[in-house]
Amino acid sequence: MEVNKKPSMEDIVSLCKRRGFVFQGSEIYGGLGGTWDYGPLGVQLRYNIQQKWWKMFVSEREDIFPVSTAILMNPNVWKATGHVGGFNDPMVEDLKTKKRYRADHLLEENNIDPKGMNVSDMDKIIKERKLLSQDKNALGDVRQFNMMFQTQTGAASDDSSTVYLRPETAQGMFVNFKNVLDTFHPKLPFGIAQIGKAFRNEIAPGNFIFRLRELEQMEMEYFVHPDKWEESFNEMLELQKKFLLSLGLSEEKIHFVEIGETDRAHYSKRSVDTEFDFPIGQKELGGLAYRTDHDLSSHSKSSGVDLVYFDEETKTKVVPHCVEPTFGVERMVLAVLSDAYKEDVDEKGETRIFLKLNKDLAPNKFAVFPLLKNKPELTKKAREVFLTLKKEIGNVVYDDNANIGKRYRRQDEIGTPYCVTIDFETLENDTVTIRDRDTGEQKRIKIDEIKDYLIV
Ligand code: GAP
């Protein structure tokens, strides 16, 4: 019987560590805030999610051109886009401990909605209401804090060598607009897409892999004729929905939220955020923004290179507008894990935890066991079956540790859809038992039929 338990963030963190999905970054040195490392199962889950995005947003379509661009970019990129002056978060400092807080988060914690407020509005409210830090100390003025990480190129470390770790993958696509146009000659509308790392010096990283300093984005810049942006905006919103449902996420936990003018990013004329019911509440998972010609026009002006599209039909030049669907990889991993986390109680009254992952997302598709570890004829046959499946499918695991019940529990917790057991009957007629993760049901099937289970 499935128990309708909403997992807490602690449940997810504990499972991720216990079973090798996600570890604290640089753990043996006490960690580094906002960084996490992926273990063998986490890396496979991430990859499976990325592959699904890639298929739906890139390889299934003929109008999308994938790129993979450098993390370090000419600093003029970030001056042109307004990130050097404007990629800020409102920050307030505890005057005693010097600990820094996001001013908008502090207001939310005090049941004040910061939507639509600028820095001076937040400053005024914090002072009027005499709000204190989490350590109950007085707070300083609210200031803007630029979130871009800076580093230096070359040996000299002066202002002229300052470069930034990209805070979004998007600009790699905008600066390659002309390259794609000149080499592939696409017609509008067309998109440039990539999956890649981005870096943000978050004031308060936290909530496990939700708010990070090093993250990965799956982004597409879809270039459209300025008169047709609404059509493409709606198409991309539909595509985002289709993608989320294809991951098996519960529809009722997905929310599309129209963002008001004052809360939109500086470049956006319309934004619809995708929010999800995470264990920490309804929060942003992705977004869709109508970036107009903001980026191409800013880069044309700043670089002196004409970033225009020549419309053969009307024989006119046009600066395309851009619609941008984006998702964070780690937030998607968290959404998938927290949605799949289930508990049930068996006939003996024992609770089991299992990950009800879609088969195509599960890190391992099959686990193969010999019924008994100390019978060479069983282990020999089990290894044979395992190695054949491993060659054909790849993500298959062999387990002969402890008793069969414990092996089932282990595989359930990592979301393996099927466990295959080799027993004495296998030696006689080449049949095995196959157990379903979600129902616990077991069937006897032929060895040849095992891999059909992936398409059922
Ligand atoms: N190019 C547009 C852009 O970067 P964004 O809303 O700032 O838009 C896109 O970021 C997505 O990246 C977010 O919806 C979220 O999933 C993810 N993301 C942003 N900041 C993040 C952070 N600090 N930690 C984890 N994921 C983050």
Tab-separated table of C-alpha atoms and ligand atoms in Angstrom:
chain	number	residue	atom	x	y	z
A	1	MET	CA	0.000	0.000	0.000
A	2	GLU	CA	1.499	3.326	-1.105
A	3	VAL	CA	1.707	5.910	1.677
A	4	ASN	CA	0.941	9.427	0.566
A	5	LYS	CA	3.959	10.978	2.257
A	6	LYS	CA	5.408	14.250	1.012
A	7	PRO	CA	9.167	13.850	1.381
A	8	SER	CA	11.051	16.542	3.255
A	9	MET	CA	14.243	18.018	1.866
A	10	GLU	CA	16.100	15.975	4.531
A	11	ASP	CA	14.582	12.755	3.138
A	12	ILE	CA	15.899	13.631	-0.331
A	13	VAL	CA	19.350	14.761	0.847
A	14	SER	CA	19.747	11.635	2.936
A	15	LEU	CA	18.738	9.286	0.096
A	16	CYS	CA	21.056	11.115	-2.329
A	17	LYS	CA	24.039	10.696	-0.021
A	18	ARG	CA	23.211	7.186	1.157
A	19	ARG	CA	22.785	5.808	-2.343
A	20	GLY	CA	25.395	7.810	-4.263
A	21	PHE	CA	23.380	10.383	-6.203
A	22	VAL	CA	24.760	13.675	-4.836
A	23	PHE	CA	27.575	14.499	-2.404
A	24	GLN	CA	28.616	17.767	-0.814
A	25	GLY	CA	31.226	19.546	-2.992
A	26	SER	CA	34.787	19.209	-1.557
A	27	GLU	CA	33.268	17.334	1.381
A	28	ILE	CA	36.537	16.202	3.014
A	29	TYR	CA	37.501	19.889	3.397
A	30	GLY	CA	34.187	20.806	4.980
A	31	GLY	CA	32.495	21.628	1.677
A	32	LEU	CA	32.115	24.811	-0.343
A	33	GLY	CA	28.788	26.667	-0.211
A	34	GLY	CA	26.599	26.324	-3.283
A	35	THR	CA	28.564	23.474	-4.862
A	36	TRP	CA	27.606	19.788	-5.021
A	37	ASP	CA	29.195	16.766	-6.676
A	38	TYR	CA	27.305	14.041	-8.502
A	39	GLY	CA	27.971	10.384	-7.759
A	40	PRO	CA	27.538	7.494	-10.210
A	41	LEU	CA	23.731	7.392	-9.989
A	42	GLY	CA	23.251	11.175	-9.917
A	43	VAL	CA	25.390	11.685	-12.965
A	44	GLN	CA	23.369	9.093	-14.904
A	45	LEU	CA	20.071	10.685	-13.818
A	46	ARG	CA	21.306	14.150	-14.868
A	47	TYR	CA	22.448	12.749	-18.179
A	48	ASN	CA	19.103	11.026	-18.807
A	49	ILE	CA	17.236	14.284	-18.122
A	50	GLN	CA	19.590	16.231	-20.392
A	51	GLN	CA	19.222	13.621	-23.147
A	52	LYS	CA	15.435	13.971	-23.052
A	53	TRP	CA	15.714	17.765	-23.235
A	54	TRP	CA	18.207	17.495	-26.080
A	55	LYS	CA	15.916	15.179	-28.036
A	56	MET	CA	12.822	17.338	-27.613
A	57	PHE	CA	14.401	20.785	-27.918
A	58	VAL	CA	17.202	20.016	-30.384
A	59	SER	CA	17.550	16.738	-32.270
A	60	GLU	CA	13.853	16.087	-33.041
A	61	ARG	CA	13.578	19.503	-34.683
A	62	GLU	CA	15.042	20.800	-37.909
A	63	ASP	CA	14.968	24.483	-36.893
A	64	ILE	CA	17.401	24.230	-33.963
A	65	PHE	CA	21.188	24.612	-34.151
A	66	PRO	CA	23.122	23.341	-31.150
A	67	VAL	CA	26.343	24.968	-29.937
A	68	SER	CA	28.717	24.567	-27.031
A	69	THR	CA	30.317	27.876	-26.153
A	70	ALA	CA	33.077	29.051	-23.812
A	71	ILE	CA	32.383	29.843	-20.168
A	72	LEU	CA	34.860	32.739	-20.278
A	73	MET	CA	33.769	35.447	-22.695
A	74	ASN	CA	35.063	38.850	-23.677
A	75	PRO	CA	34.019	41.132	-20.759
A	76	ASN	CA	32.393	43.542	-23.223
A	77	VAL	CA	29.671	40.899	-23.668
A	78	TRP	CA	28.538	41.490	-20.092
A	79	LYS	CA	28.843	45.260	-20.354
A	80	ALA	CA	26.676	45.241	-23.489
A	81	THR	CA	23.941	43.107	-21.936
A	82	GLY	CA	23.766	45.163	-18.757
A	83	HIS	CA	25.011	42.345	-16.511
A	84	VAL	CA	28.042	44.303	-15.262
A	85	GLY	CA	25.809	47.087	-13.988
A	86	GLY	CA	22.574	45.223	-13.450
A	87	PHE	CA	22.933	41.528	-12.546
A	88	ASN	CA	22.324	42.252	-8.907
A	89	ASP	CA	20.537	40.848	-5.918
A	90	PRO	CA	19.456	43.028	-2.960
A	91	MET	CA	21.751	42.276	-0.029
A	92	VAL	CA	21.682	43.242	3.640
A	93	GLU	CA	24.387	42.568	6.211
A	94	ASP	CA	24.137	41.563	9.879
A	95	LEU	CA	26.104	44.392	11.495
A	96	LYS	CA	27.546	42.122	14.178
A	97	THR	CA	28.303	38.790	12.510
A	98	LYS	CA	28.766	40.289	8.976
A	99	LYS	CA	26.628	37.445	7.660
A	100	ARG	CA	24.877	38.447	4.435
A	101	TYR	CA	21.238	37.886	3.577
A	102	ARG	CA	19.080	38.347	0.505
A	103	ALA	CA	16.887	41.300	1.509
A	104	ASP	CA	13.886	39.950	-0.457
A	105	HIS	CA	14.193	36.546	1.269
A	106	LEU	CA	14.374	38.244	4.678
A	107	LEU	CA	11.152	40.127	3.916
A	108	GLU	CA	9.442	36.894	2.824
A	109	GLU	CA	10.555	35.206	6.058
A	110	ASN	CA	8.792	38.064	7.881
A	111	ASN	CA	5.608	37.554	5.830
A	112	ILE	CA	6.173	40.645	3.683
A	113	ASP	CA	5.804	40.135	-0.066
A	114	PRO	CA	8.806	41.796	-1.779
A	115	LYS	CA	7.236	41.575	-5.272
A	116	GLY	CA	7.594	44.853	-7.144
A	117	MET	CA	9.900	46.450	-4.516
A	118	ASN	CA	13.162	48.155	-5.399
A	119	VAL	CA	16.182	48.402	-3.100
A	120	SER	CA	15.051	51.578	-1.344
A	121	ASP	CA	11.533	50.155	-0.745
A	122	MET	CA	13.128	47.111	0.909
A	123	ASP	CA	15.523	49.278	2.923
A	124	LYS	CA	12.654	51.446	4.143
A	125	ILE	CA	10.522	48.504	5.268
A	126	ILE	CA	13.408	46.718	7.021
A	127	LYS	CA	14.175	49.931	8.933
A	128	GLU	CA	10.553	50.896	9.673
A	129	ARG	CA	9.726	47.431	11.008
A	130	LYS	CA	13.111	47.155	12.763
A	131	LEU	CA	13.659	43.690	11.251
A	132	LEU	CA	16.611	41.709	12.597
A	133	SER	CA	18.931	39.078	11.154
A	134	GLN	CA	18.435	35.358	11.866
A	135	ASP	CA	20.917	35.819	14.739
A	136	LYS	CA	18.716	38.646	16.109
A	137	ASN	CA	21.194	41.406	15.333
A	138	ALA	CA	20.646	44.786	13.684
A	139	LEU	CA	20.952	45.003	9.910
A	140	GLY	CA	22.791	47.511	7.714
A	141	ASP	CA	21.523	49.225	4.558
A	142	VAL	CA	20.129	47.206	1.684
A	143	ARG	CA	22.635	47.303	-1.191
A	144	GLN	CA	22.868	45.871	-4.663
A	145	PHE	CA	25.288	42.962	-4.936
A	146	ASN	CA	26.617	41.882	-8.332
A	147	MET	CA	26.406	38.115	-8.690
A	148	MET	CA	28.984	37.588	-11.421
A	149	PHE	CA	32.161	35.750	-10.430
A	150	GLN	CA	35.265	37.604	-11.542
A	151	THR	CA	38.618	36.182	-12.429
A	152	GLN	CA	41.715	37.298	-14.330
A	153	THR	CA	43.148	36.229	-17.673
A	154	GLY	CA	46.909	36.035	-18.135
A	155	ALA	CA	49.682	36.908	-15.721
A	156	ALA	CA	48.844	40.555	-14.954
A	157	SER	CA	45.964	41.022	-12.565
A	158	ASP	CA	44.702	44.512	-13.275
A	159	ASP	CA	41.327	45.837	-14.431
A	160	SER	CA	42.104	45.182	-18.074
A	161	SER	CA	42.419	41.442	-17.435
A	162	THR	CA	39.151	41.030	-15.521
A	163	VAL	CA	36.822	38.442	-17.005
A	164	TYR	CA	33.631	36.879	-15.675
A	165	LEU	CA	32.401	33.310	-15.399
A	166	ARG	CA	29.208	33.408	-17.460
A	167	PRO	CA	26.083	33.802	-15.317
A	168	GLU	CA	23.868	32.377	-18.108
A	169	THR	CA	24.611	30.242	-21.167
A	170	ALA	CA	22.372	32.498	-23.286
A	171	GLN	CA	25.040	34.990	-24.335
A	172	GLY	CA	27.122	32.226	-25.938
A	173	MET	CA	24.183	31.748	-28.295
A	174	PHE	CA	23.669	35.463	-29.034
A	175	VAL	CA	27.333	36.090	-29.877
A	176	ASN	CA	27.241	33.110	-32.279
A	177	PHE	CA	24.072	34.287	-34.026
A	178	LYS	CA	26.041	35.523	-37.072
A	179	ASN	CA	28.223	32.395	-37.226
A	180	VAL	CA	25.176	30.133	-37.358
A	181	LEU	CA	23.456	32.402	-39.872
A	182	ASP	CA	26.504	32.576	-42.149
A	183	THR	CA	27.295	28.869	-42.069
A	184	PHE	CA	23.816	27.273	-42.081
A	185	HIS	CA	21.610	30.021	-43.624
A	186	PRO	CA	18.510	29.138	-41.577
A	187	LYS	CA	15.171	30.863	-42.196
A	188	LEU	CA	13.261	32.547	-39.385
A	189	PRO	CA	12.100	31.243	-37.010
A	190	PHE	CA	15.113	29.220	-35.862
A	191	GLY	CA	16.833	28.548	-32.581
A	192	ILE	CA	20.318	28.144	-31.137
A	193	ALA	CA	20.547	25.899	-28.096
A	194	GLN	CA	23.020	24.537	-25.591
A	195	ILE	CA	23.425	22.798	-22.260
A	196	GLY	CA	26.226	24.201	-20.169
A	197	LYS	CA	27.547	25.473	-16.869
A	198	ALA	CA	26.766	28.911	-15.466
A	199	PHE	CA	28.014	30.570	-12.282
A	200	ARG	CA	26.320	32.936	-9.862
A	201	ASN	CA	27.789	34.260	-6.667
A	202	GLU	CA	24.558	33.772	-4.753
A	203	ILE	CA	24.455	35.651	-1.442
A	204	ALA	CA	22.645	32.818	0.247
A	205	PRO	CA	23.036	29.502	-1.595
A	206	GLY	CA	21.135	26.640	-0.027
A	207	ASN	CA	18.259	24.224	0.014
A	208	PHE	CA	20.520	21.450	-1.267
A	209	ILE	CA	20.804	21.670	-5.082
A	210	PHE	CA	18.086	24.316	-5.406
A	211	ARG	CA	20.174	27.497	-5.082
A	212	LEU	CA	23.725	26.984	-6.297
A	213	ARG	CA	26.784	28.995	-7.170
A	214	GLU	CA	27.770	26.549	-9.906
A	215	LEU	CA	24.846	25.310	-11.974
A	216	GLU	CA	23.960	24.006	-15.387
A	217	GLN	CA	21.327	25.357	-17.745
A	218	MET	CA	19.430	23.892	-20.705
A	219	GLU	CA	18.629	26.932	-22.819
A	220	MET	CA	17.417	27.869	-26.267
A	221	GLU	CA	17.337	31.263	-27.966
A	222	TYR	CA	14.548	31.094	-30.526
A	223	PHE	CA	14.820	33.864	-33.125
A	224	VAL	CA	11.580	35.063	-34.641
A	225	HIS	CA	10.240	37.809	-36.833
A	226	PRO	CA	9.303	40.714	-34.491
A	227	ASP	CA	5.628	40.489	-35.551
A	228	LYS	CA	5.417	36.784	-34.781
A	229	TRP	CA	6.893	36.526	-31.303
A	230	GLU	CA	3.580	35.705	-29.618
A	231	GLU	CA	3.023	32.645	-31.782
A	232	SER	CA	6.482	31.314	-30.920
A	233	PHE	CA	6.082	32.216	-27.238
A	234	ASN	CA	2.963	30.031	-27.064
A	235	GLU	CA	4.652	27.243	-29.000
A	236	MET	CA	7.596	27.236	-26.581
A	237	LEU	CA	5.292	27.242	-23.563
A	238	GLU	CA	3.572	24.141	-24.960
A	239	LEU	CA	6.943	22.508	-25.605
A	240	GLN	CA	8.007	23.192	-22.012
A	241	LYS	CA	4.796	21.577	-20.730
A	242	LYS	CA	5.291	18.554	-22.984
A	243	PHE	CA	8.864	18.153	-21.763
A	244	LEU	CA	7.920	18.308	-18.070
A	245	LEU	CA	5.192	15.715	-18.538
A	246	SER	CA	7.550	13.480	-20.519
A	247	LEU	CA	9.772	13.356	-17.426
A	248	GLY	CA	6.837	11.918	-15.527
A	249	LEU	CA	6.431	14.955	-13.244
A	250	SER	CA	3.002	15.203	-11.591
A	251	GLU	CA	0.911	17.656	-13.569
A	252	GLU	CA	-0.733	19.107	-10.475
A	253	LYS	CA	2.674	20.147	-9.095
A	254	ILE	CA	3.546	22.206	-12.205
A	255	HIS	CA	2.480	25.860	-12.312
A	256	PHE	CA	2.969	28.447	-15.049
A	257	VAL	CA	3.151	31.885	-13.492
A	258	GLU	CA	2.910	35.155	-15.429
A	259	ILE	CA	5.543	37.551	-14.053
A	260	GLY	CA	4.522	41.174	-13.526
A	261	GLU	CA	6.460	44.014	-15.150
A	262	THR	CA	8.344	45.083	-12.023
A	263	ASP	CA	9.577	41.550	-11.305
A	264	ARG	CA	10.736	40.646	-14.796
A	265	ALA	CA	14.426	40.502	-15.721
A	266	HIS	CA	15.634	43.785	-17.225
A	267	TYR	CA	15.682	42.280	-20.745
A	268	SER	CA	12.218	40.738	-20.780
A	269	LYS	CA	8.920	42.120	-22.100
A	270	ARG	CA	6.981	38.995	-21.087
A	271	SER	CA	7.977	36.194	-18.738
A	272	VAL	CA	6.190	33.042	-17.670
A	273	ASP	CA	8.007	31.138	-14.959
A	274	THR	CA	7.592	27.397	-14.549
A	275	GLU	CA	7.173	26.728	-10.855
A	276	PHE	CA	7.104	23.355	-9.163
A	277	ASP	CA	5.953	22.087	-5.775
A	278	PHE	CA	9.369	21.230	-4.322
A	279	PRO	CA	9.717	19.942	-0.734
A	280	ILE	CA	10.490	23.601	0.176
A	281	GLY	CA	7.301	24.876	-1.462
A	282	GLN	CA	6.303	26.249	-4.862
A	283	LYS	CA	9.488	27.606	-6.469
A	284	GLU	CA	10.995	28.396	-9.862
A	285	LEU	CA	12.083	25.456	-11.978
A	286	GLY	CA	12.422	27.171	-15.336
A	287	GLY	CA	11.307	30.139	-17.350
A	288	LEU	CA	10.208	31.508	-20.661
A	289	ALA	CA	11.127	35.062	-21.596
A	290	TYR	CA	10.447	37.312	-24.551
A	291	ARG	CA	13.849	39.032	-24.762
A	292	THR	CA	12.827	41.165	-27.776
A	293	ASP	CA	15.880	42.349	-29.758
A	294	HIS	CA	17.563	43.434	-26.520
A	295	ASP	CA	20.573	41.149	-26.858
A	296	LEU	CA	21.210	41.231	-30.612
A	297	SER	CA	20.793	45.033	-30.747
A	298	SER	CA	23.010	45.574	-27.685
A	299	HIS	CA	25.752	43.361	-29.156
A	300	SER	CA	25.476	45.043	-32.586
A	301	LYS	CA	25.871	48.451	-30.960
A	302	SER	CA	28.688	47.419	-28.692
A	303	SER	CA	30.719	45.241	-31.102
A	304	GLY	CA	30.053	47.210	-34.285
A	305	VAL	CA	29.070	43.956	-36.032
A	306	ASP	CA	25.667	44.038	-37.726
A	307	LEU	CA	23.549	41.249	-36.203
A	308	VAL	CA	20.672	41.262	-38.647
A	309	TYR	CA	18.704	38.817	-40.740
A	310	PHE	CA	18.096	39.455	-44.422
A	311	ASP	CA	14.555	38.586	-45.380
A	312	GLU	CA	14.729	37.290	-48.974
A	313	GLU	CA	11.001	37.738	-49.555
A	314	THR	CA	10.710	41.370	-48.561
A	315	LYS	CA	14.348	42.193	-49.371
A	316	THR	CA	14.683	43.976	-46.040
A	317	LYS	CA	16.993	43.640	-43.073
A	318	VAL	CA	15.420	42.822	-39.725
A	319	VAL	CA	16.818	42.377	-36.222
A	320	PRO	CA	15.105	39.168	-35.062
A	321	HIS	CA	13.393	39.080	-31.688
A	322	CYS	CA	14.066	36.281	-29.264
A	323	VAL	CA	11.949	33.923	-27.174
A	324	GLU	CA	13.950	31.978	-24.587
A	325	PRO	CA	12.854	28.783	-22.827
A	326	THR	CA	15.267	27.822	-20.029
A	327	PHE	CA	15.567	25.173	-17.320
A	328	GLY	CA	18.146	24.558	-14.607
A	329	VAL	CA	19.477	20.986	-14.696
A	330	GLU	CA	19.895	20.647	-10.921
A	331	ARG	CA	16.427	22.003	-10.151
A	332	MET	CA	15.081	19.477	-12.651
A	333	VAL	CA	16.985	16.680	-10.852
A	334	LEU	CA	15.498	17.873	-7.544
A	335	ALA	CA	11.978	18.044	-9.016
A	336	VAL	CA	12.293	14.544	-10.494
A	337	LEU	CA	13.729	13.024	-7.301
A	338	SER	CA	11.248	14.649	-4.938
A	339	ASP	CA	8.294	13.747	-7.148
A	340	ALA	CA	9.429	10.138	-7.541
A	341	TYR	CA	10.139	9.594	-3.814
A	342	LYS	CA	7.495	7.201	-2.438
A	343	GLU	CA	6.964	5.046	0.588
A	344	ASP	CA	4.739	2.032	1.044
A	345	VAL	CA	4.041	-0.608	3.654
A	346	ASP	CA	4.252	-4.326	2.869
A	347	GLU	CA	2.135	-7.204	4.249
A	348	LYS	CA	4.500	-7.532	7.207
A	349	GLY	CA	3.955	-3.871	8.057
A	350	GLU	CA	7.452	-2.889	6.973
A	351	THR	CA	7.997	0.462	5.293
A	352	ARG	CA	9.952	0.619	2.085
A	353	ILE	CA	11.224	3.679	0.232
A	354	PHE	CA	11.224	3.579	-3.544
A	355	LEU	CA	11.874	5.983	-6.381
A	356	LYS	CA	9.035	5.750	-8.887
A	357	LEU	CA	11.165	7.115	-11.718
A	358	ASN	CA	10.152	6.912	-15.355
A	359	LYS	CA	11.958	3.943	-16.888
A	360	ASP	CA	13.921	6.175	-19.243
A	361	LEU	CA	15.164	8.339	-16.362
A	362	ALA	CA	16.123	5.489	-14.015
A	363	PRO	CA	19.941	5.308	-13.663
A	364	ASN	CA	19.848	1.497	-13.895
A	365	LYS	CA	17.225	-0.328	-15.921
A	366	PHE	CA	17.791	-3.853	-14.536
A	367	ALA	CA	19.531	-5.392	-11.546
A	368	VAL	CA	20.611	-9.023	-11.950
A	369	PHE	CA	21.013	-11.334	-8.934
A	370	PRO	CA	21.935	-14.964	-8.378
A	371	LEU	CA	19.436	-16.389	-5.869
A	372	LEU	CA	22.332	-17.602	-3.722
A	373	LYS	CA	25.849	-16.209	-3.700
A	374	ASN	CA	27.618	-19.431	-2.738
A	375	LYS	CA	26.408	-21.595	-5.636
A	376	PRO	CA	28.939	-21.264	-8.496
A	377	GLU	CA	26.489	-22.606	-11.077
A	378	LEU	CA	24.025	-19.800	-10.191
A	379	THR	CA	26.611	-17.011	-10.103
A	380	LYS	CA	28.096	-18.200	-13.403
A	381	LYS	CA	24.694	-18.050	-15.115
A	382	ALA	CA	23.811	-14.735	-13.429
A	383	ARG	CA	27.095	-13.163	-14.641
A	384	GLU	CA	26.352	-14.421	-18.141
A	385	VAL	CA	22.863	-12.865	-18.173
A	386	PHE	CA	24.215	-9.652	-16.614
A	387	LEU	CA	27.056	-9.254	-19.119
A	388	THR	CA	24.772	-9.865	-22.113
A	389	LEU	CA	22.280	-7.263	-20.879
A	390	LYS	CA	25.055	-4.838	-19.967
A	391	LYS	CA	26.457	-5.020	-23.483
A	392	GLU	CA	23.057	-4.438	-25.054
A	393	ILE	CA	21.545	-1.906	-22.658
A	394	GLY	CA	24.442	-0.468	-20.702
A	395	ASN	CA	22.769	0.603	-17.491
A	396	VAL	CA	22.465	-2.760	-15.770
A	397	VAL	CA	23.882	-3.647	-12.364
A	398	TYR	CA	24.927	-6.935	-10.742
A	399	ASP	CA	24.282	-7.488	-7.051
A	400	ASP	CA	24.953	-10.524	-4.902
A	401	ASN	CA	25.372	-8.808	-1.530
A	402	ALA	CA	23.236	-9.831	1.439
A	403	ASN	CA	19.867	-11.546	1.031
A	404	ILE	CA	17.431	-11.027	-1.810
A	405	GLY	CA	15.073	-8.863	0.286
A	406	LYS	CA	17.876	-6.401	1.028
A	407	ARG	CA	18.885	-6.324	-2.629
A	408	TYR	CA	15.311	-5.459	-3.618
A	409	ARG	CA	15.284	-2.622	-1.054
A	410	ARG	CA	18.548	-1.229	-2.378
A	411	GLN	CA	17.343	-1.251	-5.969
A	412	ASP	CA	13.939	0.207	-5.035
A	413	GLU	CA	15.653	3.152	-3.361
A	414	ILE	CA	17.582	3.988	-6.515
A	415	GLY	CA	14.607	3.527	-8.782
A	416	THR	CA	15.702	0.406	-10.727
A	417	PRO	CA	12.491	-0.625	-12.514
A	418	TYR	CA	13.225	-4.386	-12.628
A	419	CYS	CA	15.155	-6.955	-10.627
A	420	VAL	CA	16.006	-10.210	-12.398
A	421	THR	CA	16.785	-13.296	-10.298
A	422	ILE	CA	18.635	-16.357	-11.559
A	423	ASP	CA	17.608	-19.499	-9.639
A	424	PHE	CA	17.838	-23.282	-10.062
A	425	GLU	CA	14.964	-23.346	-12.553
A	426	THR	CA	16.964	-20.959	-14.772
A	427	LEU	CA	19.596	-23.653	-15.155
A	428	GLU	CA	16.955	-26.061	-16.429
A	429	ASN	CA	14.852	-23.944	-18.788
A	430	ASP	CA	16.455	-20.514	-19.245
A	431	THR	CA	13.690	-18.662	-17.410
A	432	VAL	CA	14.146	-16.048	-14.663
A	433	THR	CA	11.932	-14.195	-12.219
A	434	ILE	CA	11.460	-10.510	-12.943
A	435	ARG	CA	10.174	-8.233	-10.189
A	436	ASP	CA	8.440	-4.906	-10.751
A	437	ARG	CA	9.710	-2.025	-8.554
A	438	ASP	CA	6.354	-0.289	-8.103
A	439	THR	CA	4.065	-3.254	-7.437
A	440	GLY	CA	6.545	-5.822	-6.096
A	441	GLU	CA	4.862	-8.312	-8.482
A	442	GLN	CA	7.028	-11.163	-9.786
A	443	LYS	CA	6.718	-13.074	-13.043
A	444	ARG	CA	8.581	-15.948	-14.626
A	445	ILE	CA	9.818	-15.083	-18.114
A	446	LYS	CA	12.360	-16.293	-20.663
A	447	ILE	CA	15.839	-14.731	-20.594
A	448	ASP	CA	15.268	-13.526	-24.161
A	449	GLU	CA	12.201	-11.553	-23.040
A	450	ILE	CA	13.992	-9.478	-20.370
A	451	LYS	CA	14.882	-6.538	-22.561
A	452	ASP	CA	11.332	-6.282	-23.949
A	453	TYR	CA	10.407	-4.959	-20.512
A	454	LEU	CA	11.999	-1.654	-21.370
A	455	ILE	CA	9.493	-0.980	-24.109
A	456	VAL	CA	6.396	-2.339	-22.365
B	1	GAP	N1	19.119	32.981	-19.650
B	1	GAP	C1	18.039	33.237	-18.768
B	1	GAP	C2	18.341	32.906	-17.394
B	1	GAP	O1	19.473	32.641	-17.049
B	1	GAP	P1	17.243	32.632	-15.041
B	1	GAP	O2	15.797	32.597	-14.638
B	1	GAP	O3	18.115	33.570	-14.323
B	1	GAP	O4	17.233	32.931	-16.603
B	1	GAP	C3	17.309	30.105	-15.682
B	1	GAP	O5	17.853	31.171	-14.940
B	1	GAP	C4	17.140	28.862	-14.830
B	1	GAP	O6	18.414	28.501	-14.269
B	1	GAP	C5	16.229	29.042	-13.630
B	1	GAP	O7	14.868	28.881	-13.978
B	1	GAP	C6	16.707	27.958	-12.696
B	1	GAP	O8	16.162	26.705	-13.056
B	1	GAP	C7	18.203	27.930	-12.994
B	1	GAP	N2	18.936	28.706	-11.977
B	1	GAP	C8	19.134	30.038	-11.941
B	1	GAP	N3	19.869	30.386	-10.867
B	1	GAP	C9	20.125	29.255	-10.201
B	1	GAP	C10	20.860	28.952	-9.009
B	1	GAP	N4	21.480	29.882	-8.315
B	1	GAP	N5	20.926	27.657	-8.627
B	1	GAP	C11	20.328	26.676	-9.348
B	1	GAP	N6	19.640	26.904	-10.478
B	1	GAP	C12	19.526	28.169	-10.894
